[in-house]
Amino acid sequence: MTKLKNNKFPFNSKFSIEPFVEVWSEDFLQISPKYLESLFTQINNLAIDNEINLKTIQDNSALFNSFFSLVIPSHLSKNELKMITKPMGEELLFFSEKLKQAQPETSDDNKVKFCNISEDELYKYKCILLLNSLLENKISYDKKITVEFEDGNGIFKSFIVDDNHEFVKIFPNDPKNVPTSNQINELLDDFDNYELWKQLFPLNSWTIEGFSIFTLIENTIDNAVSDLKTNLLQTNLESVFTDEIFKKIFRSIFGIKDLKVGVTIYNHDEDILIKPKYNNLQIDSFILNKEEFLPISDYKEDTIVKRLLNDRQSIVVQDIEVYGIGHPKSKVIKSLVEQDIKSLIIAPIVSHGLVVGFFEIVSESKHAIKKRNISKLNLVLPIVKNTIDKAIEENKNKIDAIIQNEYTSIHKSVYWKFKSQASQFLKSGKDIEEYNFKDIIFEDVHALFGQIDIKSSSENRLNASKDDIEKQLDILISIFNDISKENNLLIVEQIIFELNKLADDIENNYEVNSESVFNRYVQNEVHPILNTLEFSDKVKNKIELYLSQMDEQLNMIYESRRKYDESVTVLNKKIASYLDKKQIEAQQIFPHYYERYATDGIEHNLYIGASIEPKKEFSTIYLNNLRLWQLKTLCETVYNYQKWKHILEFPLEVTTLILVFSTPLNIRFRLEEKLFDVDGSYNARYEVVKKRIDKSFIKNTEERITQPNKITIVYSQNDEKLEYLKYLKYLISEDLLEPTIEKLEVEDLQSVTGLKALRVTVKSID
């Protein structure tokens, strides 16, 4: 809660009793007129330059108390929280009896401190009071302004201010300071324009004489809860349980000077209670005391923890010594007694149906915390719950960030092992630079590899690039021929010569670097001429049409290449989306690691084995099932591709490959590359085959083993062949494949020989 000290107002404020004197005869007929006249005369005689200052009031306190008792009669003084200030100001002059009993501790300058209003808002508020002196239809200030005092027990209490400015006189120091009707209307139309308020009501441009009466309505709890909500939106769990601001808020809500708050987190994954730690700052956990974490099993005989977890009810202890007699085995009570805690509330925090932690409110005084505090607890518990939820989510995000930074984005099937490693780091308390993250290894897993690749992708991209350059050359040659007719310049003839030569070179000998050579020439030699010379309207129009066809970023014609790139993107997205959707079903077979990545097409790796899902017994039946799923899914993908390939702006064909590898292998997540790779030289053959197989040929031919609209299955062992023949025959019966199964030998690859293949055609759409 921010207190505001502001001495910059649009007026000079002077204490005076004259506005009151003008109405006294109507309101105080029962009081002796002679007494009142004497009282008023004595006070007015103390004025210097028509003003009575605070020191004069303090030096003549009996006299002024008599006057203020007229303003706030005894029956109101005893029953209402009231104070008198200089007109529309913050300088305190008098308290009612009830407000004195609250023992407010004001600052040395004896000023009211507004808590919930900025300097600009306060200035506008003062201006509204001035403006209302000019208007018949008064403007109300909608925001409730609050002030704060510290009572005799050290508890901060807040109050809503209801201000009364009945006894004031307002006048401008200069008639020119009075805003016009148009200016007032402008203010009302732009009500939050602080600069406009300051412009029309400049600093000290008006004078106010008299005094103001403030009536205070306590709203300590409501205001503290509101402050708690506001501050929690801008901070984190660390601040809630360590910052003095929050301690003050909680103490105001519960009215307990020595109140402390803490939290204990319950980690369900590891079944432990944890003392939260954020940014190397330890947060109090009165349950755990000095321990950073303890297994929940340590509390299996503790009735307090059982009640919190099972019944999910808050526990209130008014006198821990008495309570401890009835719960001699409670580990929680023992911990609290060691910390000299005498009374407390512990509340379970429930999120998404699970107890995720405990909120602790404690005091070192007996009976400071009572059962009636439960109603106040219920006010703050939802707010604290949201903060703890946010903190747990942030902690999860930290773990995910560690995994992504130190490992990679991990599939959920193996996430548990990475999470365990990241959790070990967070518990270590070490800086990330000094912590040694370990490699993640899964042993004895079976690998499945598959890909759907774009046929002749390099050739397609080269042809698209060539088409764009030829189109651009044709346009440029046409433009410069027209320029040549209008401008007899040798440089133009030279450009025409060079453009024609480039066109011949690209037609007959287009290479990968031809694009960059052409682009440099056009940018450095051709475009500067188009930007420099003066042309006829005809040529200008042709140049504008040419420039309108240019890609804004590349400054080249990029039509065919755009079509190719966008077609590849659409193809990859559709294939990847289908694979991901089918993967959800495949995980039901047996949890396994799945990754896919886009090249010119989509490749995927699957790893299945007991080490990936140690909680479930692994059998080769799951491997066989997954192999059949992979084959069927790729057949369906190619079949579906035939339905929508016509939407591609650039015609593309795809080839499909599956690599069968029956020997179990180990995979290691390598920190340097941030990816999984086979572990050990004896498993390297698998990676070699993966990288080389898709470009290989049928033995003794120049035909690629992969062909459009066909599924190619590469294997090395006869039992693999027999297994996949069964799968193929089944899918033929399902009308996904043509009945002919080709049996092929694959050309020898470097370091790899003896590979064979089965190839079958996917059914065409009629």
mmCIF file of N, CA and C in Angstrom, residues 629-688:
data_model
loop_
_atom_site.group_PDB
_atom_site.id
_atom_site.type_symbol
_atom_site.label_atom_id
_atom_site.label_comp_id
_atom_site.label_asym_id
_atom_site.label_seq_id
_atom_site.Cartn_x
_atom_site.Cartn_y
_atom_site.Cartn_z
ATOM 1 N N TRP A 629 1.342 -50.953 -37.072
ATOM 2 C CA TRP A 629 0.751 -49.603 -37.022
ATOM 3 C C TRP A 629 1.514 -48.653 -37.933
ATOM 4 N N GLN A 630 2.837 -48.683 -37.874
ATOM 5 C CA GLN A 630 3.651 -47.780 -38.696
ATOM 6 C C GLN A 630 3.399 -48.023 -40.180
ATOM 7 N N LEU A 631 3.404 -49.290 -40.603
ATOM 8 C CA LEU A 631 3.188 -49.616 -42.016
ATOM 9 C C LEU A 631 1.800 -49.176 -42.462
ATOM 10 N N LYS A 632 0.796 -49.499 -41.678
ATOM 11 C CA LYS A 632 -0.582 -49.137 -42.036
ATOM 12 C C LYS A 632 -0.752 -47.618 -42.097
ATOM 13 N N THR A 633 -0.161 -46.915 -41.129
ATOM 14 C CA THR A 633 -0.289 -45.456 -41.083
ATOM 15 C C THR A 633 0.360 -44.808 -42.304
ATOM 16 N N LEU A 634 1.531 -45.286 -42.718
ATOM 17 C CA LEU A 634 2.190 -44.706 -43.888
ATOM 18 C C LEU A 634 1.414 -45.030 -45.164
ATOM 19 N N CYS A 635 0.843 -46.219 -45.236
ATOM 20 C CA CYS A 635 -0.007 -46.544 -46.400
ATOM 21 C C CYS A 635 -1.201 -45.598 -46.467
ATOM 22 N N GLU A 636 -1.830 -45.359 -45.309
ATOM 23 C CA GLU A 636 -2.980 -44.446 -45.266
ATOM 24 C C GLU A 636 -2.567 -43.024 -45.625
ATOM 25 N N THR A 637 -1.374 -42.633 -45.195
ATOM 26 C CA THR A 637 -0.903 -41.279 -45.486
ATOM 27 C C THR A 637 -0.723 -41.081 -46.985
ATOM 28 N N VAL A 638 -0.101 -42.061 -47.647
ATOM 29 C CA VAL A 638 0.101 -41.960 -49.100
ATOM 30 C C VAL A 638 -1.248 -42.003 -49.820
ATOM 31 N N TYR A 639 -2.154 -42.858 -49.357
ATOM 32 C CA TYR A 639 -3.480 -42.945 -49.955
ATOM 33 C C TYR A 639 -4.212 -41.601 -49.823
ATOM 34 N N ASN A 640 -4.155 -41.011 -48.624
ATOM 35 C CA ASN A 640 -4.817 -39.720 -48.401
ATOM 36 C C ASN A 640 -4.175 -38.609 -49.221
ATOM 37 N N TYR A 641 -2.850 -38.699 -49.430
ATOM 38 C CA TYR A 641 -2.149 -37.679 -50.207
ATOM 39 C C TYR A 641 -2.720 -37.568 -51.610
ATOM 40 N N GLN A 642 -3.148 -38.668 -52.162
ATOM 41 C CA GLN A 642 -3.720 -38.642 -53.503
ATOM 42 C C GLN A 642 -5.019 -37.824 -53.545
ATOM 43 N N LYS A 643 -5.686 -37.713 -52.370
ATOM 44 C CA LYS A 643 -6.958 -36.990 -52.342
ATOM 45 C C LYS A 643 -6.755 -35.485 -52.415
ATOM 46 N N TRP A 644 -5.661 -35.017 -51.801
ATOM 47 C CA TRP A 644 -5.540 -33.562 -51.685
ATOM 48 C C TRP A 644 -4.316 -32.978 -52.382
ATOM 49 N N LYS A 645 -3.522 -33.789 -53.069
ATOM 50 C CA LYS A 645 -2.317 -33.233 -53.692
ATOM 51 C C LYS A 645 -2.641 -32.222 -54.784
ATOM 52 N N HIS A 646 -3.871 -32.274 -55.306
ATOM 53 C CA HIS A 646 -4.255 -31.325 -56.358
ATOM 54 C C HIS A 646 -4.319 -29.884 -55.850
ATOM 55 N N ILE A 647 -4.395 -29.701 -54.518
ATOM 56 C CA ILE A 647 -4.457 -28.335 -53.979
ATOM 57 C C ILE A 647 -3.091 -27.657 -53.989
ATOM 58 N N LEU A 648 -2.018 -28.412 -54.191
ATOM 59 C CA LEU A 648 -0.676 -27.844 -54.193
ATOM 60 C C LEU A 648 -0.469 -27.025 -55.464
ATOM 61 N N GLU A 649 0.080 -25.841 -55.306
ATOM 62 C CA GLU A 649 0.337 -24.985 -56.470
ATOM 63 C C GLU A 649 1.486 -25.523 -57.322
ATOM 64 N N PHE A 650 2.371 -26.289 -56.680
ATOM 65 C CA PHE A 650 3.500 -26.879 -57.404
ATOM 66 C C PHE A 650 3.329 -28.396 -57.348
ATOM 67 N N PRO A 651 3.295 -29.065 -58.481
ATOM 68 C CA PRO A 651 3.046 -30.511 -58.469
ATOM 69 C C PRO A 651 4.194 -31.277 -57.808
ATOM 70 N N LEU A 652 3.857 -32.107 -56.826
ATOM 71 C CA LEU A 652 4.861 -32.882 -56.097
ATOM 72 C C LEU A 652 4.429 -34.341 -56.004
ATOM 73 N N GLU A 653 5.413 -35.222 -56.028
ATOM 74 C CA GLU A 653 5.185 -36.645 -55.795
ATOM 75 C C GLU A 653 6.006 -37.069 -54.586
ATOM 76 N N VAL A 654 5.505 -38.065 -53.843
ATOM 77 C CA VAL A 654 6.212 -38.500 -52.641
ATOM 78 C C VAL A 654 6.585 -39.978 -52.738
ATOM 79 N N THR A 655 7.693 -40.311 -52.085
ATOM 80 C CA THR A 655 8.125 -41.706 -51.960
ATOM 81 C C THR A 655 8.134 -42.062 -50.479
ATOM 82 N N THR A 656 7.970 -43.347 -50.168
ATOM 83 C CA THR A 656 7.822 -43.770 -48.778
ATOM 84 C C THR A 656 8.749 -44.941 -48.476
ATOM 85 N N LEU A 657 9.403 -44.862 -47.299
ATOM 86 C CA LEU A 657 10.399 -45.876 -46.927
ATOM 87 C C LEU A 657 10.250 -46.241 -45.455
ATOM 88 N N ILE A 658 10.403 -47.536 -45.170
ATOM 89 C CA ILE A 658 10.484 -48.044 -43.793
ATOM 90 C C ILE A 658 11.767 -48.854 -43.680
ATOM 91 N N LEU A 659 12.523 -48.600 -42.602
ATOM 92 C CA LEU A 659 13.736 -49.379 -42.338
ATOM 93 C C LEU A 659 13.460 -50.306 -41.159
ATOM 94 N N VAL A 660 13.660 -51.618 -41.383
ATOM 95 C CA VAL A 660 13.458 -52.616 -40.331
ATOM 96 C C VAL A 660 14.817 -52.946 -39.719
ATOM 97 N N PHE A 661 14.888 -52.871 -38.381
ATOM 98 C CA PHE A 661 16.152 -53.153 -37.684
ATOM 99 C C PHE A 661 15.786 -53.871 -36.394
ATOM 100 N N SER A 662 16.059 -55.163 -36.331
ATOM 101 C CA SER A 662 15.550 -55.994 -35.232
ATOM 102 C C SER A 662 16.446 -56.036 -34.012
ATOM 103 N N THR A 663 17.724 -55.726 -34.170
ATOM 104 C CA THR A 663 18.642 -55.812 -33.033
ATOM 105 C C THR A 663 18.376 -54.688 -32.046
ATOM 106 N N PRO A 664 18.142 -55.026 -30.761
ATOM 107 C CA PRO A 664 17.957 -53.945 -29.763
ATOM 108 C C PRO A 664 19.218 -53.103 -29.655
ATOM 109 N N LEU A 665 19.030 -51.839 -29.372
ATOM 110 C CA LEU A 665 20.168 -50.941 -29.238
ATOM 111 C C LEU A 665 19.933 -49.973 -28.084
ATOM 112 N N ASN A 666 20.981 -49.246 -27.732
ATOM 113 C CA ASN A 666 20.888 -48.211 -26.699
ATOM 114 C C ASN A 666 20.828 -46.852 -27.379
ATOM 115 N N ILE A 667 20.011 -45.966 -26.828
ATOM 116 C CA ILE A 667 20.004 -44.595 -27.338
ATOM 117 C C ILE A 667 20.410 -43.662 -26.203
ATOM 118 N N ARG A 668 21.197 -42.678 -26.554
ATOM 119 C CA ARG A 668 21.696 -41.708 -25.590
ATOM 120 C C ARG A 668 21.318 -40.315 -26.070
ATOM 121 N N PHE A 669 20.824 -39.513 -25.137
ATOM 122 C CA PHE A 669 20.577 -38.120 -25.473
ATOM 123 C C PHE A 669 21.882 -37.363 -25.300
ATOM 124 N N ARG A 670 22.406 -36.846 -26.389
ATOM 125 C CA ARG A 670 23.702 -36.177 -26.358
ATOM 126 C C ARG A 670 23.494 -34.688 -26.114
ATOM 127 N N LEU A 671 24.083 -34.204 -25.027
ATOM 128 C CA LEU A 671 23.881 -32.816 -24.626
ATOM 129 C C LEU A 671 24.400 -31.834 -25.660
ATOM 130 N N GLU A 672 25.522 -32.186 -26.285
ATOM 131 C CA GLU A 672 26.118 -31.246 -27.244
ATOM 132 C C GLU A 672 25.199 -31.014 -28.423
ATOM 133 N N GLU A 673 24.634 -32.106 -28.976
ATOM 134 C CA GLU A 673 23.771 -31.982 -30.156
ATOM 135 C C GLU A 673 22.306 -31.776 -29.780
ATOM 136 N N LYS A 674 21.983 -32.041 -28.492
ATOM 137 C CA LYS A 674 20.610 -31.931 -27.995
ATOM 138 C C LYS A 674 19.651 -32.812 -28.803
ATOM 139 N N LEU A 675 20.046 -34.053 -28.995
ATOM 140 C CA LEU A 675 19.178 -35.002 -29.684
ATOM 141 C C LEU A 675 19.562 -36.422 -29.289
ATOM 142 N N PHE A 676 18.613 -37.350 -29.548
ATOM 143 C CA PHE A 676 18.886 -38.756 -29.304
ATOM 144 C C PHE A 676 19.696 -39.344 -30.457
ATOM 145 N N ASP A 677 20.601 -40.234 -30.074
ATOM 146 C CA ASP A 677 21.418 -40.918 -31.068
ATOM 147 C C ASP A 677 21.708 -42.313 -30.530
ATOM 148 N N VAL A 678 22.001 -43.248 -31.442
ATOM 149 C CA VAL A 678 22.353 -44.587 -30.977
ATOM 150 C C VAL A 678 23.657 -44.512 -30.199
ATOM 151 N N ASP A 679 23.786 -45.363 -29.217
ATOM 152 C CA ASP A 679 24.927 -45.305 -28.307
ATOM 153 C C ASP A 679 25.854 -46.480 -28.563
ATOM 154 N N GLY A 680 27.106 -46.185 -28.837
ATOM 155 C CA GLY A 680 28.097 -47.242 -29.019
ATOM 156 C C GLY A 680 28.339 -47.573 -30.475
ATOM 157 N N SER A 681 29.567 -47.943 -30.784
ATOM 158 C CA SER A 681 29.956 -48.220 -32.170
ATOM 159 C C SER A 681 29.228 -49.425 -32.747
ATOM 160 N N TYR A 682 28.866 -50.394 -31.899
ATOM 161 C CA TYR A 682 28.210 -51.602 -32.417
ATOM 162 C C TYR A 682 26.800 -51.315 -32.915
ATOM 163 N N ASN A 683 26.237 -50.143 -32.538
ATOM 164 C CA ASN A 683 24.910 -49.761 -33.029
ATOM 165 C C ASN A 683 24.975 -48.769 -34.193
ATOM 166 N N ALA A 684 26.178 -48.400 -34.583
ATOM 167 C CA ALA A 684 26.336 -47.352 -35.592
ATOM 168 C C ALA A 684 25.786 -47.768 -36.948
ATOM 169 N N ARG A 685 25.740 -49.081 -37.224
ATOM 170 C CA ARG A 685 25.269 -49.555 -38.535
ATOM 171 C C ARG A 685 23.859 -49.063 -38.823
ATOM 172 N N TYR A 686 23.038 -49.002 -37.781
ATOM 173 C CA TYR A 686 21.662 -48.532 -37.954
ATOM 174 C C TYR A 686 21.625 -47.109 -38.486
ATOM 175 N N GLU A 687 22.443 -46.208 -37.894
ATOM 176 C CA GLU A 687 22.463 -44.813 -38.329
ATOM 177 C C GLU A 687 23.023 -44.679 -39.736
ATOM 178 N N VAL A 688 24.021 -45.485 -40.069
ATOM 179 C CA VAL A 688 24.610 -45.437 -41.413
ATOM 180 C C VAL A 688 23.551 -45.786 -42.453
#
